[in-house]
Amino acid sequence: MILYSENILIEALFYSKEKENTLRCRLCPHNCLIPRDKTGYCGVRRNNEGTLYSLTFGRIISAACDPVEKKPLYHFYPGTSAYSLGGFGCNLACRHCQNHDISQVRDETSFSRLHSMTPEEIVDNAQFHHCKMIAWTYNEPTIWYEYILETSKLAIKAGIKTVLITNGVINSEPLKELLPYIDAYRVDIKGFSKDFYKSLSGFPFLETVKKSAETAFNRGCHVELVSNIIPGWNDDPPQINRLIDWILDKLDESVPWHVTAYHPAYKLRETSTPAETLEKISALGKSLGLKHIYLGNVYSSTGNNTICPGCGKTVIRRFAMSMEENILKEGCCPDCSYKLKMYQG
Ligand SMILES: [Zn+2]
């Protein structure tokens, strides 16, 4: 039973009709075969009498003005605010998900808790709060595809950027159609082994995630990476080395990489990641050529600052997920004139 008015349901994109009233959703690599009156794995795309609908178009659970640093995005308009939206559902089931109370909702009776917000209202709200960008975050944006597509088109007209805080688990065709409207792609690279991905998230989608990040980068989207390091799961040197090699080989040495500490959450109860583990990974990455590695979820007096790759000067100081000082001049170091890859203005 659907508990809210059917006239707000929007037909989903990227699906095909299969035999016996089933539909094949082609948005993400699950490629769910969805029987009549059922949803796909994500819980928000439903086969209603042979048509696939998005159940969460125009529906959110939370909205807030966050510092862009909280996403984290460190090289994308530092010091500005992001109008941040979250909803229900996800296409993964990570054992350590910090937002499992919204990402793992599958009971449609809970959808009555969602609030309505049209694409026009999102853009108006972002403007009212002087936000530089709209951030689709908290839960996985991919499954909100149609809502994001429509809102981002309006955002462009209003001069507002759109950023996705994503797990990167999306099929190639829908990603390519969405990217012209997306300014920044902040993607989780949870680890660098297919087995690890399957153990942690339930699915072995590492190759899809890599391809998504590469596609976004190659199409001119600003890309930043996050890897949450879990002791004994994804901190082994071979895996870390492969990840660093991939960034250098397929992306760029200047792509910001946030290595963050894991803390027990949801179904995972390992001990928290020591700061020294992150510092070692950071030192390794820098020794191999990465220019911008940041430490997250741990106290670090310098691990969140941006250092000029040219002369070593601290050019942006950050603390507690906000910017304190930015001395770049039109994106360049004031001492050595090195031009950083940094969106400003
Ligand atoms: Zn410099």
Short mmCIF file of C-alpha atoms and ligand atoms in Angstrom, two decimals:
data_model
loop_
_atom_site.label_atom_id
_atom_site.label_comp_id
_atom_site.label_asym_id
_atom_site.label_seq_id
_atom_site.Cartn_x
_atom_site.Cartn_y
_atom_site.Cartn_z
CA MET A 1 0.00 0.00 0.00
CA ILE A 2 1.24 3.48 -0.79
CA LEU A 3 0.44 5.88 2.00
CA TYR A 4 0.70 9.14 0.15
CA SER A 5 -0.93 10.65 -2.85
CA GLU A 6 -0.01 8.85 -6.05
CA ASN A 7 -0.08 12.05 -8.05
CA ILE A 8 3.35 13.01 -6.68
CA LEU A 9 4.95 9.82 -7.92
CA ILE A 10 7.39 10.41 -10.77
CA GLU A 11 8.16 7.74 -13.32
CA ALA A 12 11.72 6.54 -12.91
CA LEU A 13 14.34 6.71 -15.64
CA PHE A 14 16.49 3.78 -16.76
CA TYR A 15 14.33 0.68 -16.63
CA SER A 16 12.92 -1.87 -19.04
CA LYS A 17 9.85 -4.08 -19.09
CA GLU A 18 10.54 -7.79 -18.69
CA LYS A 19 8.18 -10.76 -18.82
CA GLU A 20 5.28 -11.37 -16.42
CA ASN A 21 4.90 -7.76 -15.28
CA THR A 22 8.42 -7.53 -13.93
CA LEU A 23 10.68 -4.53 -14.52
CA ARG A 24 14.46 -4.35 -14.75
CA CYS A 25 15.85 -1.22 -13.07
CA ARG A 26 19.10 -0.22 -14.79
CA LEU A 27 20.16 2.65 -12.57
CA CYS A 28 22.84 0.84 -10.59
CA PRO A 29 24.74 -2.43 -10.91
CA HIS A 30 22.17 -4.35 -8.90
CA ASN A 31 20.05 -4.20 -12.08
CA CYS A 32 17.13 -5.33 -9.89
CA LEU A 33 14.41 -7.46 -11.44
CA ILE A 34 11.38 -5.96 -9.70
CA PRO A 35 8.07 -7.87 -9.51
CA ARG A 36 4.77 -6.03 -9.53
CA ASP A 37 4.07 -4.05 -6.32
CA LYS A 38 7.64 -4.47 -5.08
CA THR A 39 10.62 -2.13 -4.80
CA GLY A 40 14.19 -2.72 -5.86
CA TYR A 41 17.02 -3.31 -3.41
CA CYS A 42 17.25 0.42 -2.58
CA GLY A 43 13.67 0.45 -1.31
CA VAL A 44 12.67 3.62 -3.17
CA ARG A 45 12.00 2.51 -6.77
CA ARG A 46 8.77 0.63 -7.14
CA ASN A 47 6.95 -1.39 -9.81
CA ASN A 48 3.38 -0.07 -9.76
CA GLU A 49 1.34 -1.96 -12.34
CA GLY A 50 4.14 -2.19 -14.86
CA THR A 51 5.62 1.28 -14.43
CA LEU A 52 8.69 2.02 -12.32
CA TYR A 53 8.25 4.98 -9.99
CA SER A 54 10.59 6.93 -7.75
CA LEU A 55 8.93 6.93 -4.33
CA THR A 56 11.15 9.71 -2.97
CA PHE A 57 11.04 12.37 -5.67
CA GLY A 58 10.34 15.64 -3.84
CA ARG A 59 10.63 13.99 -0.44
CA ILE A 60 13.38 14.53 2.12
CA ILE A 61 14.04 13.56 5.72
CA SER A 62 16.46 16.40 6.51
CA ALA A 63 17.91 19.65 5.18
CA ALA A 64 20.71 21.72 6.71
CA CYS A 65 23.28 24.37 5.85
CA ASP A 66 26.65 22.68 6.38
CA PRO A 67 30.17 24.01 5.84
CA VAL A 68 31.42 22.48 2.58
CA GLU A 69 34.34 21.16 4.65
CA LYS A 70 31.92 18.82 6.44
CA LYS A 71 31.17 16.86 3.24
CA PRO A 72 34.26 16.70 3.17
CA LEU A 73 35.17 18.81 0.15
CA TYR A 74 38.38 20.79 0.72
CA HIS A 75 39.18 22.09 -2.75
CA PHE A 76 35.72 23.22 -3.77
CA TYR A 77 34.87 26.77 -2.70
CA PRO A 78 36.45 26.49 0.78
CA GLY A 79 34.68 28.42 3.52
CA THR A 80 31.25 28.33 1.80
CA SER A 81 28.01 26.61 2.81
CA ALA A 82 26.26 23.66 1.20
CA TYR A 83 22.48 23.28 1.36
CA SER A 84 22.53 19.62 2.34
CA LEU A 85 19.72 17.14 1.78
CA GLY A 86 19.12 13.61 2.98
CA GLY A 87 16.46 11.01 2.33
CA PHE A 88 15.71 7.32 2.77
CA GLY A 89 17.35 4.26 1.24
CA CYS A 90 20.68 3.13 -0.19
CA ASN A 91 21.99 0.65 -2.73
CA LEU A 92 24.57 -0.72 -0.27
CA ALA A 93 24.32 -2.04 3.29
CA CYS A 94 27.64 -1.08 4.88
CA ARG A 95 28.19 -2.71 8.24
CA HIS A 96 29.58 0.53 9.71
CA CYS A 97 27.07 2.97 8.18
CA GLN A 98 26.75 6.04 10.38
CA ASN A 99 23.44 6.95 8.78
CA HIS A 100 21.85 3.50 8.86
CA ASP A 101 18.73 4.91 10.48
CA ILE A 102 17.89 6.58 7.16
CA SER A 103 19.92 4.54 4.65
CA GLN A 104 18.48 1.19 5.63
CA VAL A 105 14.80 2.19 5.82
CA ARG A 106 12.86 -0.34 3.75
CA ASP A 107 9.43 -0.18 5.37
CA GLU A 108 7.20 2.01 3.22
CA THR A 109 5.04 2.92 6.24
CA SER A 110 8.06 4.95 7.44
CA PHE A 111 7.85 7.13 4.33
CA SER A 112 5.09 9.14 6.00
CA ARG A 113 7.95 10.75 8.02
CA LEU A 114 9.35 12.35 4.87
CA HIS A 115 8.75 16.04 4.16
CA SER A 116 7.84 17.48 0.80
CA MET A 117 10.27 19.83 -0.92
CA THR A 118 10.00 20.58 -4.61
CA PRO A 119 13.09 21.18 -6.78
CA GLU A 120 12.07 24.86 -6.95
CA GLU A 121 11.88 25.07 -3.15
CA ILE A 122 15.33 23.50 -2.78
CA VAL A 123 16.88 26.12 -5.04
CA ASP A 124 14.95 28.92 -3.30
CA ASN A 125 16.07 27.68 0.11
CA ALA A 126 19.71 27.42 -0.98
CA GLN A 127 19.55 31.00 -2.26
CA PHE A 128 17.79 32.26 0.87
CA HIS A 129 20.55 30.78 3.06
CA HIS A 130 23.31 32.11 0.75
CA CYS A 131 24.59 28.60 0.04
CA LYS A 132 27.12 28.26 -2.76
CA MET A 133 25.93 24.75 -3.57
CA ILE A 134 23.31 22.08 -3.06
CA ALA A 135 24.77 18.86 -1.61
CA TRP A 136 22.97 15.54 -1.99
CA THR A 137 24.32 13.73 1.01
CA TYR A 138 23.53 11.81 4.26
CA ASN A 139 22.11 8.85 2.28
CA GLU A 140 23.04 7.69 -1.22
CA PRO A 141 22.04 10.25 -3.88
CA THR A 142 22.12 7.84 -6.83
CA ILE A 143 18.73 6.41 -5.86
CA TRP A 144 17.29 9.96 -5.92
CA TYR A 145 18.33 10.26 -9.55
CA GLU A 146 15.29 11.97 -11.07
CA TYR A 147 14.97 14.48 -8.19
CA ILE A 148 18.65 15.42 -8.49
CA LEU A 149 18.49 15.74 -12.26
CA GLU A 150 15.54 18.13 -12.18
CA THR A 151 16.86 20.18 -9.25
CA SER A 152 20.37 20.51 -10.67
CA LYS A 153 19.00 21.94 -13.93
CA LEU A 154 17.22 24.65 -11.94
CA ALA A 155 20.31 25.20 -9.77
CA ILE A 156 22.43 25.96 -12.85
CA LYS A 157 20.00 28.70 -13.88
CA ALA A 158 20.22 30.15 -10.35
CA GLY A 159 24.04 30.07 -10.31
CA ILE A 160 24.17 27.40 -7.61
CA LYS A 161 26.54 24.43 -7.80
CA THR A 162 25.48 20.80 -7.29
CA VAL A 163 27.62 18.25 -5.46
CA LEU A 164 27.06 14.54 -4.91
CA ILE A 165 28.37 12.84 -1.78
CA THR A 166 28.19 9.33 -3.14
CA ASN A 167 29.30 5.72 -2.89
CA GLY A 168 29.86 5.73 -6.66
CA VAL A 169 27.63 2.69 -7.20
CA ILE A 170 25.81 3.72 -10.38
CA ASN A 171 25.69 2.37 -13.91
CA SER A 172 27.69 4.13 -16.56
CA GLU A 173 24.83 5.40 -18.76
CA PRO A 174 22.84 7.19 -16.03
CA LEU A 175 26.05 8.64 -14.59
CA LYS A 176 27.08 10.07 -17.96
CA GLU A 177 23.65 11.67 -18.44
CA LEU A 178 23.76 13.24 -14.98
CA LEU A 179 27.34 14.53 -14.96
CA PRO A 180 26.76 17.61 -17.17
CA TYR A 181 24.70 19.01 -14.29
CA ILE A 182 27.07 18.02 -11.47
CA ASP A 183 29.97 20.21 -10.33
CA ALA A 184 31.65 18.03 -7.72
CA TYR A 185 31.69 14.26 -7.15
CA ARG A 186 32.82 13.32 -3.65
CA VAL A 187 33.12 9.58 -3.84
CA ASP A 188 33.93 6.91 -1.26
CA ILE A 189 36.67 4.50 -2.21
CA LYS A 190 35.99 2.22 0.71
CA GLY A 191 38.98 -0.04 0.06
CA PHE A 192 40.79 -1.62 -2.82
CA SER A 193 39.74 -5.24 -2.84
CA LYS A 194 36.57 -6.75 -4.25
CA ASP A 195 36.37 -9.14 -1.28
CA PHE A 196 36.62 -6.25 1.16
CA TYR A 197 33.82 -4.40 -0.63
CA LYS A 198 31.61 -7.48 -0.45
CA SER A 199 32.35 -8.11 3.25
CA LEU A 200 31.75 -4.49 4.24
CA SER A 201 28.95 -3.32 1.97
CA GLY A 202 27.36 -6.62 0.98
CA PHE A 203 28.34 -6.29 -2.69
CA PRO A 204 31.60 -6.53 -4.70
CA PHE A 205 31.17 -3.25 -6.57
CA LEU A 206 34.76 -1.95 -6.42
CA GLU A 207 35.17 -1.86 -10.23
CA THR A 208 31.94 0.13 -10.63
CA VAL A 209 33.10 2.67 -8.04
CA LYS A 210 36.51 3.06 -9.70
CA LYS A 211 34.87 3.54 -13.09
CA SER A 212 32.42 6.13 -11.72
CA ALA A 213 35.24 8.19 -10.20
CA GLU A 214 37.26 7.97 -13.42
CA THR A 215 34.26 8.96 -15.54
CA ALA A 216 33.47 11.96 -13.34
CA PHE A 217 37.11 13.06 -13.37
CA ASN A 218 37.53 12.60 -17.13
CA ARG A 219 34.37 14.62 -17.80
CA GLY A 220 35.69 17.63 -15.92
CA CYS A 221 33.82 17.18 -12.66
CA HIS A 222 35.73 18.14 -9.51
CA VAL A 223 36.53 14.87 -7.68
CA GLU A 224 37.56 14.27 -4.07
CA LEU A 225 37.96 10.81 -2.52
CA VAL A 226 37.27 9.48 0.96
CA SER A 227 38.59 6.22 2.38
CA ASN A 228 37.42 5.24 5.83
CA ILE A 229 40.24 3.11 7.24
CA ILE A 230 39.15 0.15 9.39
CA PRO A 231 41.89 -1.70 11.31
CA GLY A 232 42.37 -5.21 9.96
CA TRP A 233 39.90 -4.66 7.08
CA ASN A 234 41.42 -2.25 4.58
CA ASP A 235 44.64 -0.93 6.14
CA ASP A 236 47.01 -3.58 4.80
CA PRO A 237 49.89 -2.08 2.79
CA PRO A 238 49.18 -3.98 -0.47
CA GLN A 239 45.59 -2.68 -0.57
CA ILE A 240 46.64 0.88 0.32
CA ASN A 241 49.40 0.78 -2.28
CA ARG A 242 46.98 -0.37 -4.99
CA LEU A 243 44.61 2.45 -4.10
CA ILE A 244 47.34 5.08 -4.28
CA ASP A 245 48.63 3.65 -7.57
CA TRP A 246 45.11 3.87 -9.00
CA ILE A 247 44.71 7.53 -8.01
CA LEU A 248 48.04 8.36 -9.63
CA ASP A 249 47.40 6.26 -12.72
CA LYS A 250 43.71 6.92 -13.49
CA LEU A 251 43.00 10.24 -11.77
CA ASP A 252 45.66 12.77 -10.80
CA GLU A 253 48.25 13.48 -8.12
CA SER A 254 46.33 16.64 -7.19
CA VAL A 255 43.00 14.88 -6.42
CA PRO A 256 42.32 15.37 -2.69
CA TRP A 257 42.20 12.10 -0.76
CA HIS A 258 40.61 12.11 2.70
CA VAL A 259 41.68 9.19 4.87
CA THR A 260 39.34 9.00 7.81
CA ALA A 261 39.27 7.07 11.05
CA TYR A 262 36.62 4.44 11.57
CA HIS A 263 34.70 4.45 14.86
CA PRO A 264 32.32 1.64 15.91
CA ALA A 265 28.87 2.08 14.37
CA TYR A 266 25.86 0.00 13.36
CA LYS A 267 26.94 -3.65 12.92
CA LEU A 268 30.71 -3.21 13.08
CA ARG A 269 32.41 -3.22 16.50
CA GLU A 270 36.13 -3.20 15.72
CA THR A 271 38.24 -0.81 17.80
CA SER A 272 38.62 2.72 16.43
CA THR A 273 41.40 3.52 13.99
CA PRO A 274 44.46 5.02 15.71
CA ALA A 275 45.66 8.38 14.38
CA GLU A 276 49.08 6.82 13.72
CA THR A 277 47.54 4.49 11.11
CA LEU A 278 46.22 7.47 9.15
CA GLU A 279 49.51 9.34 9.54
CA LYS A 280 51.42 6.35 8.12
CA ILE A 281 49.04 6.11 5.13
CA SER A 282 49.35 9.86 4.57
CA ALA A 283 53.16 9.67 4.66
CA LEU A 284 53.12 6.73 2.22
CA GLY A 285 50.77 8.52 -0.19
CA LYS A 286 52.86 11.68 -0.14
CA SER A 287 56.08 9.72 -0.66
CA LEU A 288 54.50 8.16 -3.76
CA GLY A 289 53.46 11.52 -5.17
CA LEU A 290 49.97 12.46 -3.94
CA LYS A 291 49.77 16.20 -3.29
CA HIS A 292 46.79 16.53 -0.98
CA ILE A 293 46.00 13.94 1.70
CA TYR A 294 43.78 14.95 4.59
CA LEU A 295 43.06 13.18 7.88
CA GLY A 296 39.47 12.91 9.11
CA ASN A 297 37.63 11.80 12.26
CA VAL A 298 40.78 12.22 14.40
CA TYR A 299 42.37 15.17 16.12
CA SER A 300 45.20 16.50 14.02
CA SER A 301 46.71 19.95 14.33
CA THR A 302 47.89 19.99 10.72
CA GLY A 303 46.19 17.06 8.93
CA ASN A 304 43.33 19.22 7.66
CA ASN A 305 45.42 22.06 6.30
CA THR A 306 46.21 22.58 2.65
CA ILE A 307 49.94 22.71 2.06
CA CYS A 308 51.42 24.34 -1.02
CA PRO A 309 53.00 21.55 -3.10
CA GLY A 310 55.49 24.10 -4.42
CA CYS A 311 57.09 25.39 -1.22
CA GLY A 312 55.41 23.64 1.74
CA LYS A 313 53.66 26.73 3.08
CA THR A 314 50.29 26.29 4.80
CA VAL A 315 47.87 28.10 2.48
CA ILE A 316 44.51 27.06 4.01
CA ARG A 317 44.06 26.33 7.70
CA ARG A 318 41.05 24.33 8.86
CA PHE A 319 39.79 23.22 12.23
CA ALA A 320 36.76 21.20 13.27
CA MET A 321 35.36 20.90 9.75
CA SER A 322 35.50 24.60 8.96
CA MET A 323 37.96 26.93 7.31
CA GLU A 324 39.88 29.36 9.52
CA GLU A 325 42.25 31.03 7.07
CA ASN A 326 42.84 31.03 3.31
CA ILE A 327 45.84 33.00 2.03
CA LEU A 328 45.70 31.84 -1.59
CA LYS A 329 45.73 34.68 -4.11
CA GLU A 330 43.54 33.74 -7.08
CA GLY A 331 44.32 30.12 -6.33
CA CYS A 332 48.08 30.67 -6.10
CA CYS A 333 50.49 30.40 -3.20
CA PRO A 334 51.49 33.93 -2.09
CA ASP A 335 55.11 32.84 -1.54
CA CYS A 336 56.01 30.74 -4.58
CA SER A 337 53.04 31.41 -6.94
CA TYR A 338 52.30 27.67 -7.30
CA LYS A 339 48.81 27.33 -8.81
CA LEU A 340 46.71 24.90 -6.80
CA LYS A 341 43.74 23.02 -8.28
CA MET A 342 41.23 24.80 -6.09
CA TYR A 343 37.79 26.23 -6.89
CA GLN A 344 37.37 29.65 -5.28
CA GLY A 345 35.16 32.69 -5.54
ZN ZN B 1 54.17 27.90 -2.29
#
